[in-house]
PDB file of C-alpha atoms in Angstrom:
ATOM      1  CA  MET A   1     113.842 -57.385-142.463  1.00  0.00           C
ATOM      2  CA  ALA A   2     112.860 -58.499-140.071  1.00  0.00           C
ATOM      3  CA  ALA A   3     113.985 -56.012-137.831  1.00  0.00           C
ATOM      4  CA  ALA A   4     112.655 -52.920-139.240  1.00  0.00           C
ATOM      5  CA  GLY A   5     108.830 -54.511-138.938  1.00  0.00           C
ATOM      6  CA  VAL A   6     109.536 -54.711-135.378  1.00  0.00           C
ATOM      7  CA  ARG A   7     111.111 -51.007-135.210  1.00  0.00           C
ATOM      8  CA  ALA A   8     108.230 -49.912-137.295  1.00  0.00           C
ATOM      9  CA  LEU A   9     105.145 -51.627-134.444  1.00  0.00           C
ATOM     10  CA  GLY A  10     106.235 -48.447-131.596  1.00  0.00           C
ATOM     11  CA  ALA A  11     106.909 -45.608-134.494  1.00  0.00           C
ATOM     12  CA  LYS A  12     103.914 -43.317-134.009  1.00  0.00           C
ATOM     13  CA  GLY A  13     101.169 -42.438-136.639  1.00  0.00           C
ATOM     14  CA  PRO A  14     100.648 -44.140-139.729  1.00  0.00           C
ATOM     15  CA  GLY A  15     104.328 -44.320-140.362  1.00  0.00           C
ATOM     16  CA  TRP A  16     103.932 -47.864-139.457  1.00  0.00           C
ATOM     17  CA  LEU A  17     102.387 -48.887-143.001  1.00  0.00           C
ATOM     18  CA  ARG A  18     104.688 -48.370-144.929  1.00  0.00           C
ATOM     19  CA  ARG A  19     107.410 -49.896-143.123  1.00  0.00           C
ATOM     20  CA  GLY A  20     106.144 -52.414-141.640  1.00  0.00           C
ATOM     21  CA  PRO A  21     106.735 -55.766-143.085  1.00  0.00           C
ATOM     22  CA  TRP A  22     103.016 -55.608-143.979  1.00  0.00           C
ATOM     23  CA  ALA A  23     104.483 -51.420-146.658  1.00  0.00           C
ATOM     24  CA  PRO A  24     104.046 -52.993-149.583  1.00  0.00           C
ATOM     25  CA  LEU A  25     100.229 -53.280-149.344  1.00  0.00           C
ATOM     26  CA  PHE A  26      99.127 -50.742-146.736  1.00  0.00           C
ATOM     27  CA  ALA A  27     101.690 -47.031-149.354  1.00  0.00           C
ATOM     28  CA  GLY A  28      99.476 -48.139-151.733  1.00  0.00           C
ATOM     29  CA  PHE A  29      96.045 -47.498-149.450  1.00  0.00           C
ATOM     30  CA  CYS A  30      97.784 -44.384-147.944  1.00  0.00           C
ATOM     31  CA  ASN A  31      99.339 -42.615-150.989  1.00  0.00           C
ATOM     32  CA  ARG A  32      95.808 -42.276-152.780  1.00  0.00           C
ATOM     33  CA  GLY A  33      94.824 -39.131-153.965  1.00  0.00           C
ATOM     34  CA  PRO A  34      91.995 -37.148-150.976  1.00  0.00           C
ATOM     35  CA  ALA A  35      89.332 -37.695-153.970  1.00  0.00           C
ATOM     36  CA  GLU A  36      89.721 -41.690-154.124  1.00  0.00           C
ATOM     37  CA  ALA A  37      90.722 -41.841-150.506  1.00  0.00           C
ATOM     38  CA  GLU A  38      87.404 -39.917-149.228  1.00  0.00           C
ATOM     39  CA  ARG A  39      85.068 -40.884-151.249  1.00  0.00           C
ATOM     40  CA  PRO A  40      81.666 -40.117-150.504  1.00  0.00           C
ATOM     41  CA  GLU A  41      78.749 -43.522-148.949  1.00  0.00           C
ATOM     42  CA  PRO A  42      75.515 -41.775-151.009  1.00  0.00           C
ATOM     43  CA  GLY A  43      72.823 -43.658-147.728  1.00  0.00           C
ATOM     44  CA  PRO A  44      73.205 -45.133-144.477  1.00  0.00           C
ATOM     45  CA  ARG A  45      76.861 -46.967-144.402  1.00  0.00           C
ATOM     46  CA  PRO A  46      76.758 -50.896-145.437  1.00  0.00           C
ATOM     47  CA  THR A  47      78.980 -51.973-141.969  1.00  0.00           C
ATOM     48  CA  SER A  48      78.988 -51.650-138.413  1.00  0.00           C
ATOM     49  CA  SER A  49      82.151 -50.748-136.442  1.00  0.00           C
ATOM     50  CA  ARG A  50      82.568 -51.402-132.098  1.00  0.00           C
ATOM     51  CA  GLN A  51      85.146 -51.518-130.706  1.00  0.00           C
ATOM     52  CA  ARG A  52      86.072 -53.234-126.134  1.00  0.00           C
ATOM     53  CA  ASP A  53      89.059 -54.291-124.728  1.00  0.00           C
ATOM     54  CA  GLY A  54      91.174 -54.173-127.908  1.00  0.00           C
ATOM     55  CA  ILE A  55      88.849 -55.763-130.273  1.00  0.00           C
ATOM     56  CA  ARG A  56      87.000 -55.045-133.071  1.00  0.00           C
ATOM     57  CA  SER A  57      83.754 -55.951-134.390  1.00  0.00           C
ATOM     58  CA  ILE A  58      82.672 -55.346-138.211  1.00  0.00           C
ATOM     59  CA  VAL A  59      79.307 -56.017-139.148  1.00  0.00           C
ATOM     60  CA  LEU A  60      77.890 -56.516-142.572  1.00  0.00           C
ATOM     61  CA  SER A  61      74.672 -55.087-142.485  1.00  0.00           C
ATOM     62  CA  ASN A  62      72.793 -55.204-145.552  1.00  0.00           C
ATOM     63  CA  PRO A  63      71.029 -57.827-144.674  1.00  0.00           C
ATOM     64  CA  LYS A  64      68.267 -56.925-147.359  1.00  0.00           C
ATOM     65  CA  LYS A  65      70.705 -57.345-150.086  1.00  0.00           C
ATOM     66  CA  ARG A  66      72.170 -61.033-148.754  1.00  0.00           C
ATOM     67  CA  ASN A  67      74.981 -58.155-147.858  1.00  0.00           C
ATOM     68  CA  ALA A  68      76.313 -58.497-151.211  1.00  0.00           C
ATOM     69  CA  LEU A  69      79.896 -57.472-151.705  1.00  0.00           C
ATOM     70  CA  SER A  70      78.603 -53.735-153.375  1.00  0.00           C
ATOM     71  CA  LEU A  71      81.684 -51.870-154.108  1.00  0.00           C
ATOM     72  CA  ALA A  72      80.323 -49.130-151.058  1.00  0.00           C
ATOM     73  CA  MET A  73      80.303 -52.155-149.063  1.00  0.00           C
ATOM     74  CA  LEU A  74      83.768 -52.878-149.882  1.00  0.00           C
ATOM     75  CA  LYS A  75      85.231 -49.223-149.153  1.00  0.00           C
ATOM     76  CA  SER A  76      83.196 -49.480-145.840  1.00  0.00           C
ATOM     77  CA  LEU A  77      84.612 -52.477-145.467  1.00  0.00           C
ATOM     78  CA  GLN A  78      88.101 -51.506-145.621  1.00  0.00           C
ATOM     79  CA  LYS A  79      87.352 -48.193-144.398  1.00  0.00           C
ATOM     80  CA  ASP A  80      86.467 -50.206-140.926  1.00  0.00           C
ATOM     81  CA  ILE A  81      88.882 -52.440-141.236  1.00  0.00           C
ATOM     82  CA  LEU A  82      92.196 -49.602-141.862  1.00  0.00           C
ATOM     83  CA  HIS A  83      90.632 -46.911-139.078  1.00  0.00           C
ATOM     84  CA  GLU A  84      93.429 -46.503-136.203  1.00  0.00           C
ATOM     85  CA  ALA A  85      95.243 -49.618-137.135  1.00  0.00           C
ATOM     86  CA  GLU A  86      98.048 -48.078-135.620  1.00  0.00           C
ATOM     87  CA  SER A  87      96.946 -47.856-132.205  1.00  0.00           C
ATOM     88  CA  GLN A  88      98.396 -50.418-129.052  1.00  0.00           C
ATOM     89  CA  ASP A  89      94.562 -49.965-128.318  1.00  0.00           C
ATOM     90  CA  LEU A  90      93.372 -52.409-131.082  1.00  0.00           C
ATOM     91  CA  LYS A  91      94.436 -56.770-130.633  1.00  0.00           C
ATOM     92  CA  VAL A  92      91.681 -58.457-132.288  1.00  0.00           C
ATOM     93  CA  ILE A  93      88.969 -57.368-135.455  1.00  0.00           C
ATOM     94  CA  VAL A  94      86.253 -60.033-135.139  1.00  0.00           C
ATOM     95  CA  ILE A  95      84.126 -59.992-139.096  1.00  0.00           C
ATOM     96  CA  SER A  96      80.520 -60.526-138.849  1.00  0.00           C
ATOM     97  CA  ALA A  97      77.527 -60.030-140.863  1.00  0.00           C
ATOM     98  CA  GLU A  98      73.189 -59.461-140.004  1.00  0.00           C
ATOM     99  CA  GLY A  99      71.200 -62.429-141.455  1.00  0.00           C
ATOM    100  CA  PRO A 100      71.271 -65.838-142.681  1.00  0.00           C
ATOM    101  CA  VAL A 101      73.367 -65.264-145.231  1.00  0.00           C
ATOM    102  CA  PHE A 102      76.641 -64.156-144.259  1.00  0.00           C
ATOM    103  CA  SER A 103      77.725 -62.454-147.821  1.00  0.00           C
ATOM    104  CA  SER A 104      77.115 -63.416-150.704  1.00  0.00           C
ATOM    105  CA  GLY A 105      79.561 -62.584-153.197  1.00  0.00           C
ATOM    106  CA  HIS A 106      79.619 -59.402-155.276  1.00  0.00           C
ATOM    107  CA  ASP A 107      76.795 -56.979-156.633  1.00  0.00           C
ATOM    108  CA  LEU A 108      76.145 -58.638-159.798  1.00  0.00           C
ATOM    109  CA  LYS A 109      73.734 -55.161-160.889  1.00  0.00           C
ATOM    110  CA  GLU A 110      77.379 -53.751-160.723  1.00  0.00           C
ATOM    111  CA  LEU A 111      78.493 -56.210-162.854  1.00  0.00           C
ATOM    112  CA  THR A 112      76.375 -55.312-165.957  1.00  0.00           C
ATOM    113  CA  ASP A 113      76.994 -53.866-168.924  1.00  0.00           C
ATOM    114  CA  GLU A 114      75.371 -50.288-168.377  1.00  0.00           C
ATOM    115  CA  GLN A 115      78.709 -49.411-165.672  1.00  0.00           C
ATOM    116  CA  GLY A 116      81.700 -50.700-168.581  1.00  0.00           C
ATOM    117  CA  PRO A 117      84.955 -52.053-168.042  1.00  0.00           C
ATOM    118  CA  ASP A 118      86.186 -49.425-165.987  1.00  0.00           C
ATOM    119  CA  TYR A 119      83.770 -49.073-162.768  1.00  0.00           C
ATOM    120  CA  HIS A 120      84.284 -53.388-163.230  1.00  0.00           C
ATOM    121  CA  ALA A 121      88.030 -52.872-162.704  1.00  0.00           C
ATOM    122  CA  GLU A 122      87.408 -50.358-159.463  1.00  0.00           C
ATOM    123  CA  VAL A 123      85.139 -53.167-158.354  1.00  0.00           C
ATOM    124  CA  PHE A 124      87.618 -56.106-158.614  1.00  0.00           C
ATOM    125  CA  ARG A 125      90.378 -53.996-157.149  1.00  0.00           C
ATOM    126  CA  THR A 126      88.777 -52.613-154.013  1.00  0.00           C
ATOM    127  CA  CYS A 127      87.817 -56.347-153.407  1.00  0.00           C
ATOM    128  CA  SER A 128      91.875 -57.728-153.931  1.00  0.00           C
ATOM    129  CA  GLU A 129      92.917 -54.584-151.941  1.00  0.00           C
ATOM    130  CA  VAL A 130      90.051 -55.506-148.890  1.00  0.00           C
ATOM    131  CA  MET A 131      91.118 -59.122-149.517  1.00  0.00           C
ATOM    132  CA  MET A 132      94.905 -58.507-148.744  1.00  0.00           C
ATOM    133  CA  MET A 133      94.466 -55.622-146.309  1.00  0.00           C
ATOM    134  CA  ILE A 134      93.046 -58.550-143.960  1.00  0.00           C
ATOM    135  CA  GLN A 135      96.525 -60.923-144.240  1.00  0.00           C
ATOM    136  CA  ASN A 136      98.932 -57.816-143.802  1.00  0.00           C
ATOM    137  CA  HIS A 137      96.958 -56.329-140.716  1.00  0.00           C
ATOM    138  CA  PRO A 138      98.850 -56.249-138.016  1.00  0.00           C
ATOM    139  CA  VAL A 139      96.645 -57.536-135.850  1.00  0.00           C
ATOM    140  CA  PRO A 140      94.886 -60.500-135.904  1.00  0.00           C
ATOM    141  CA  VAL A 141      91.090 -61.078-137.837  1.00  0.00           C
ATOM    142  CA  ILE A 142      88.680 -63.445-137.219  1.00  0.00           C
ATOM    143  CA  ALA A 143      85.678 -64.306-139.766  1.00  0.00           C
ATOM    144  CA  MET A 144      82.937 -65.204-137.602  1.00  0.00           C
ATOM    145  CA  VAL A 145      79.792 -67.033-139.915  1.00  0.00           C
ATOM    146  CA  ASN A 146      76.599 -67.593-139.658  1.00  0.00           C
ATOM    147  CA  GLY A 147      74.774 -68.851-142.811  1.00  0.00           C
ATOM    148  CA  LEU A 148      75.957 -68.559-146.521  1.00  0.00           C
ATOM    149  CA  ALA A 149      79.214 -67.144-147.832  1.00  0.00           C
ATOM    150  CA  THR A 150      80.054 -67.864-151.569  1.00  0.00           C
ATOM    151  CA  ALA A 151      81.934 -65.854-154.556  1.00  0.00           C
ATOM    152  CA  ALA A 152      83.290 -63.002-152.746  1.00  0.00           C
ATOM    153  CA  GLY A 153      82.078 -63.926-149.406  1.00  0.00           C
ATOM    154  CA  CYS A 154      83.584 -67.123-149.134  1.00  0.00           C
ATOM    155  CA  GLN A 155      86.519 -65.136-150.442  1.00  0.00           C
ATOM    156  CA  LEU A 156      86.178 -63.319-147.680  1.00  0.00           C
ATOM    157  CA  VAL A 157      85.779 -66.421-145.303  1.00  0.00           C
ATOM    158  CA  ALA A 158      89.356 -67.800-146.926  1.00  0.00           C
ATOM    159  CA  SER A 159      91.540 -64.862-146.363  1.00  0.00           C
ATOM    160  CA  CYS A 160      90.787 -64.292-142.781  1.00  0.00           C
ATOM    161  CA  ASP A 161      93.256 -65.438-140.357  1.00  0.00           C
ATOM    162  CA  ILE A 162      91.359 -67.342-138.473  1.00  0.00           C
ATOM    163  CA  ALA A 163      87.222 -68.388-139.009  1.00  0.00           C
ATOM    164  CA  VAL A 164      84.742 -69.377-136.770  1.00  0.00           C
ATOM    165  CA  ALA A 165      81.286 -70.830-138.667  1.00  0.00           C
ATOM    166  CA  SER A 166      77.516 -72.357-137.614  1.00  0.00           C
ATOM    167  CA  ASP A 167      76.880 -75.858-138.033  1.00  0.00           C
ATOM    168  CA  LYS A 168      74.357 -74.249-140.276  1.00  0.00           C
ATOM    169  CA  SER A 169      76.694 -72.117-142.112  1.00  0.00           C
ATOM    170  CA  SER A 170      78.276 -73.157-145.805  1.00  0.00           C
ATOM    171  CA  PHE A 171      80.231 -72.210-148.767  1.00  0.00           C
ATOM    172  CA  ALA A 172      80.090 -72.138-152.285  1.00  0.00           C
ATOM    173  CA  THR A 173      81.884 -70.410-154.926  1.00  0.00           C
ATOM    174  CA  PRO A 174      79.338 -70.705-157.707  1.00  0.00           C
ATOM    175  CA  GLY A 175      79.795 -67.816-160.124  1.00  0.00           C
ATOM    176  CA  VAL A 176      80.600 -70.530-162.907  1.00  0.00           C
ATOM    177  CA  ASN A 177      76.827 -71.225-163.440  1.00  0.00           C
ATOM    178  CA  ILE A 178      76.362 -67.575-164.314  1.00  0.00           C
ATOM    179  CA  GLY A 179      78.751 -67.819-167.043  1.00  0.00           C
ATOM    180  CA  LEU A 180      81.298 -65.544-163.969  1.00  0.00           C
ATOM    181  CA  PHE A 181      84.052 -67.932-163.334  1.00  0.00           C
ATOM    182  CA  CYS A 182      85.535 -67.001-159.668  1.00  0.00           C
ATOM    183  CA  SER A 183      88.592 -66.265-160.632  1.00  0.00           C
ATOM    184  CA  THR A 184      89.420 -64.355-157.400  1.00  0.00           C
ATOM    185  CA  PRO A 185      87.578 -65.450-154.846  1.00  0.00           C
ATOM    186  CA  GLY A 186      89.888 -68.780-156.434  1.00  0.00           C
ATOM    187  CA  VAL A 187      93.099 -67.100-154.757  1.00  0.00           C
ATOM    188  CA  ALA A 188      92.408 -67.241-151.443  1.00  0.00           C
ATOM    189  CA  LEU A 189      90.285 -70.363-152.024  1.00  0.00           C
ATOM    190  CA  GLY A 190      93.649 -72.260-153.674  1.00  0.00           C
ATOM    191  CA  ARG A 191      95.618 -70.966-150.851  1.00  0.00           C
ATOM    192  CA  ALA A 192      92.867 -72.538-147.693  1.00  0.00           C
ATOM    193  CA  VAL A 193      92.703 -75.224-149.322  1.00  0.00           C
ATOM    194  CA  PRO A 194      94.143 -78.274-150.819  1.00  0.00           C
ATOM    195  CA  ARG A 195      93.843 -76.959-155.210  1.00  0.00           C
ATOM    196  CA  LYS A 196      91.832 -80.240-155.969  1.00  0.00           C
ATOM    197  CA  VAL A 197      89.479 -79.208-153.401  1.00  0.00           C
ATOM    198  CA  ALA A 198      88.973 -75.686-154.120  1.00  0.00           C
ATOM    199  CA  LEU A 199      88.987 -76.665-158.273  1.00  0.00           C
ATOM    200  CA  GLU A 200      85.889 -78.484-157.577  1.00  0.00           C
ATOM    201  CA  MET A 201      84.329 -75.657-155.426  1.00  0.00           C
ATOM    202  CA  LEU A 202      84.975 -73.748-158.598  1.00  0.00           C
ATOM    203  CA  PHE A 203      84.264 -76.719-161.433  1.00  0.00           C
ATOM    204  CA  THR A 204      81.230 -76.818-160.059  1.00  0.00           C
ATOM    205  CA  GLY A 205      79.734 -74.095-158.175  1.00  0.00           C
ATOM    206  CA  GLU A 206      78.377 -77.278-155.406  1.00  0.00           C
ATOM    207  CA  ALA A 207      78.363 -75.826-151.712  1.00  0.00           C
ATOM    208  CA  MET A 208      80.363 -77.343-149.169  1.00  0.00           C
ATOM    209  CA  SER A 209      79.455 -77.673-145.883  1.00  0.00           C
ATOM    210  CA  ALA A 210      80.887 -76.505-142.515  1.00  0.00           C
ATOM    211  CA  GLN A 211      81.979 -79.893-141.816  1.00  0.00           C
ATOM    212  CA  GLU A 212      83.618 -80.393-144.742  1.00  0.00           C
ATOM    213  CA  ALA A 213      84.863 -77.011-144.833  1.00  0.00           C
ATOM    214  CA  LEU A 214      86.774 -77.765-141.798  1.00  0.00           C
ATOM    215  CA  LEU A 215      88.353 -81.193-142.935  1.00  0.00           C
ATOM    216  CA  HIS A 216      89.798 -79.567-146.417  1.00  0.00           C
ATOM    217  CA  GLY A 217      91.417 -76.522-143.613  1.00  0.00           C
ATOM    218  CA  LEU A 218      88.792 -73.417-144.596  1.00  0.00           C
ATOM    219  CA  LEU A 219      87.612 -72.873-141.413  1.00  0.00           C
ATOM    220  CA  SER A 220      88.884 -73.570-137.732  1.00  0.00           C
ATOM    221  CA  ARG A 221      86.224 -74.536-136.079  1.00  0.00           C
ATOM    222  CA  VAL A 222      82.233 -75.366-136.203  1.00  0.00           C
ATOM    223  CA  VAL A 223      79.947 -75.032-133.607  1.00  0.00           C
ATOM    224  CA  PRO A 224      76.512 -75.124-132.935  1.00  0.00           C
ATOM    225  CA  GLU A 225      75.182 -71.947-134.199  1.00  0.00           C
ATOM    226  CA  GLU A 226      74.379 -71.085-130.304  1.00  0.00           C
ATOM    227  CA  ARG A 227      77.943 -71.124-129.602  1.00  0.00           C
ATOM    228  CA  LEU A 228      78.659 -68.784-132.397  1.00  0.00           C
ATOM    229  CA  GLU A 229      79.534 -65.679-130.835  1.00  0.00           C
ATOM    230  CA  GLU A 230      80.819 -67.270-127.463  1.00  0.00           C
ATOM    231  CA  GLU A 231      83.775 -69.764-129.675  1.00  0.00           C
ATOM    232  CA  THR A 232      84.617 -66.618-131.009  1.00  0.00           C
ATOM    233  CA  MET A 233      85.021 -64.297-128.203  1.00  0.00           C
ATOM    234  CA  ARG A 234      86.282 -66.503-125.946  1.00  0.00           C
ATOM    235  CA  ILE A 235      89.354 -66.837-129.442  1.00  0.00           C
ATOM    236  CA  ALA A 236      88.907 -63.383-129.280  1.00  0.00           C
ATOM    237  CA  ARG A 237      90.071 -62.551-126.023  1.00  0.00           C
ATOM    238  CA  LYS A 238      92.824 -64.955-125.695  1.00  0.00           C
ATOM    239  CA  VAL A 239      94.638 -63.184-129.020  1.00  0.00           C
ATOM    240  CA  ALA A 240      93.444 -60.255-127.203  1.00  0.00           C
ATOM    241  CA  SER A 241      95.179 -60.681-123.862  1.00  0.00           C
ATOM    242  CA  LEU A 242      98.236 -61.540-125.495  1.00  0.00           C
ATOM    243  CA  SER A 243     101.173 -59.188-126.574  1.00  0.00           C
ATOM    244  CA  ARG A 244     100.271 -57.048-130.268  1.00  0.00           C
ATOM    245  CA  PRO A 245     104.003 -56.589-130.884  1.00  0.00           C
ATOM    246  CA  VAL A 246     104.903 -60.028-130.174  1.00  0.00           C
ATOM    247  CA  VAL A 247     101.353 -61.249-132.688  1.00  0.00           C
ATOM    248  CA  SER A 248     101.729 -58.334-135.291  1.00  0.00           C
ATOM    249  CA  LEU A 249     105.465 -59.788-135.771  1.00  0.00           C
ATOM    250  CA  GLY A 250     104.938 -62.810-135.611  1.00  0.00           C
ATOM    251  CA  LYS A 251     101.289 -62.270-138.157  1.00  0.00           C
ATOM    252  CA  ALA A 252     103.616 -61.055-140.772  1.00  0.00           C
ATOM    253  CA  THR A 253     106.941 -63.137-140.638  1.00  0.00           C
ATOM    254  CA  PHE A 254     104.034 -66.548-140.601  1.00  0.00           C
ATOM    255  CA  TYR A 255     102.919 -64.958-144.118  1.00  0.00           C
ATOM    256  CA  ARG A 256     106.163 -63.975-145.587  1.00  0.00           C
ATOM    257  CA  GLN A 257     108.274 -67.276-145.202  1.00  0.00           C
ATOM    258  CA  LEU A 258     104.965 -69.268-146.602  1.00  0.00           C
ATOM    259  CA  ALA A 259     105.653 -68.328-150.169  1.00  0.00           C
ATOM    260  CA  GLN A 260     110.007 -69.644-149.570  1.00  0.00           C
ATOM    261  CA  ASP A 261     111.800 -71.948-149.679  1.00  0.00           C
ATOM    262  CA  LEU A 262     112.177 -74.194-146.633  1.00  0.00           C
ATOM    263  CA  ARG A 263     115.684 -72.798-146.259  1.00  0.00           C
ATOM    264  CA  THR A 264     114.794 -69.387-147.173  1.00  0.00           C
ATOM    265  CA  ALA A 265     112.043 -69.630-144.062  1.00  0.00           C
ATOM    266  CA  TYR A 266     113.741 -70.525-141.906  1.00  0.00           C
ATOM    267  CA  HIS A 267     116.778 -68.301-141.966  1.00  0.00           C
ATOM    268  CA  LEU A 268     113.555 -65.631-141.792  1.00  0.00           C
ATOM    269  CA  ALA A 269     111.900 -67.123-139.238  1.00  0.00           C
ATOM    270  CA  SER A 270     115.035 -67.944-136.997  1.00  0.00           C
ATOM    271  CA  GLN A 271     116.011 -64.132-137.145  1.00  0.00           C
ATOM    272  CA  THR A 272     112.647 -63.391-136.275  1.00  0.00           C
ATOM    273  CA  MET A 273     112.937 -64.904-133.249  1.00  0.00           C
ATOM    274  CA  VAL A 274     115.492 -63.415-132.580  1.00  0.00           C
ATOM    275  CA  ASP A 275     114.328 -59.966-132.853  1.00  0.00           C
ATOM    276  CA  ASN A 276     110.960 -61.710-131.273  1.00  0.00           C
ATOM    277  CA  LEU A 277     113.756 -61.464-128.435  1.00  0.00           C
ATOM    278  CA  GLY A 278     114.890 -58.101-128.307  1.00  0.00           C
ATOM    279  CA  LEU A 279     111.695 -57.115-128.076  1.00  0.00           C
ATOM    280  CA  PRO A 280     110.229 -55.945-124.903  1.00  0.00           C
ATOM    281  CA  ASP A 281     107.382 -57.918-124.192  1.00  0.00           C
ATOM    282  CA  GLY A 282     109.457 -61.029-125.440  1.00  0.00           C
ATOM    283  CA  GLN A 283     111.617 -61.163-122.241  1.00  0.00           C
ATOM    284  CA  GLU A 284     108.784 -59.755-120.622  1.00  0.00           C
ATOM    285  CA  GLY A 285     107.871 -63.296-121.283  1.00  0.00           C
ATOM    286  CA  ILE A 286     110.505 -65.493-120.279  1.00  0.00           C
ATOM    287  CA  LYS A 287     111.152 -63.337-116.906  1.00  0.00           C
ATOM    288  CA  ALA A 288     108.076 -64.212-116.209  1.00  0.00           C
ATOM    289  CA  PHE A 289     107.428 -67.468-117.157  1.00  0.00           C
ATOM    290  CA  LEU A 290     110.896 -68.604-114.910  1.00  0.00           C
ATOM    291  CA  GLN A 291     109.500 -65.991-112.147  1.00  0.00           C
ATOM    292  CA  LYS A 292     105.790 -68.529-111.353  1.00  0.00           C
ATOM    293  CA  ARG A 293     103.444 -64.568-112.694  1.00  0.00           C
ATOM    294  CA  LYS A 294     101.393 -63.819-115.143  1.00  0.00           C
ATOM    295  CA  PRO A 295     103.593 -61.903-117.922  1.00  0.00           C
ATOM    296  CA  VAL A 296     102.764 -57.699-117.804  1.00  0.00           C
ATOM    297  CA  TRP A 297     102.641 -56.644-121.927  1.00  0.00           C
ATOM    298  CA  SER A 298     103.820 -53.293-122.571  1.00  0.00           C
ATOM    299  CA  HIS A 299     100.733 -52.370-124.372  1.00  0.00           C
ATOM    300  CA  ARG A 300      97.933 -53.070-122.197  1.00  0.00           C
ATOM    301  CA  VAL A 301      94.052 -52.302-123.100  1.00  0.00           C
ATOM    302  CA  ALA A 302      91.990 -50.086-121.127  1.00  0.00           C
ATOM    303  CA  SER A 303      88.967 -51.520-121.233  1.00  0.00           C
ATOM    304  CA  SER A 304      87.380 -49.249-123.559  1.00  0.00           C
ATOM    305  CA  GLU A 305      84.325 -48.379-126.004  1.00  0.00           C
ATOM    306  CA  ASP A 306      84.934 -46.891-129.161  1.00  0.00           C
ATOM    307  CA  PRO A 307      82.164 -46.379-131.809  1.00  0.00           C
ATOM    308  CA  GLY A 308      84.516 -47.191-134.011  1.00  0.00           C
ATOM    309  CA  PRO A 309      84.588 -44.669-137.587  1.00  0.00           C
TER     310      PRO A 309
END
């Protein structure tokens, strides 16, 4: 299984989406009909995307609505994440937001009786797809949080591989206060923090400070607001300087082994190590270390700027 994932990494075009370790998730996205996949988006796009030196920066750009994860926002975010995901020029994704609120969660105006259960189901299905897509994406995804992240906004932070936040940020799953328990945010939250911490957040709806979120594992690190972008981009540039095939294989295996018992996890990880050694970059890294020189990865990112989708 791991070997198939390695072979898929070198595939051209979208075929790797169906054959790699993340195949079950991406296959569903790729097999949609044209009407569903290319539904027109009315008005300006609620996200913006820019790529440079292997780092794709995606910004939630609807601060007037507290960057609510409306269906349009979710579809725009999905499009930005999937855009040329198979390109070897993409090494890491950073998700941030405009304004004082990272994201307030779902747009409650979309969740009234006027839209009906079919529309509601589409909202939560699309949201779940975006969250799973982040974990199953072949490159690391970093959340850069400056401000409040609540409900599905907190879910987005919990779903990212790395999360860096300013000391002014806070996190909450307050749905219970308005009669809508944060069940879907609880999926990501319950996998990012201890169970009792997650349940306290879900049952009370009370906010958690950035320092508390760091203590419980929701965040990777907390920095002063003025250093947030600098520190996030430092991490992103470090990841972007490494071998994409190696990082992609490692990320896929990390999440796969978490769901296994200890013996199966070690078996899977051991086979992945063997497959990793079979990669050109695996051998190049070892040779460079022994020869006391910098490695020359097989997929180097040229300095370029891509406005994104």
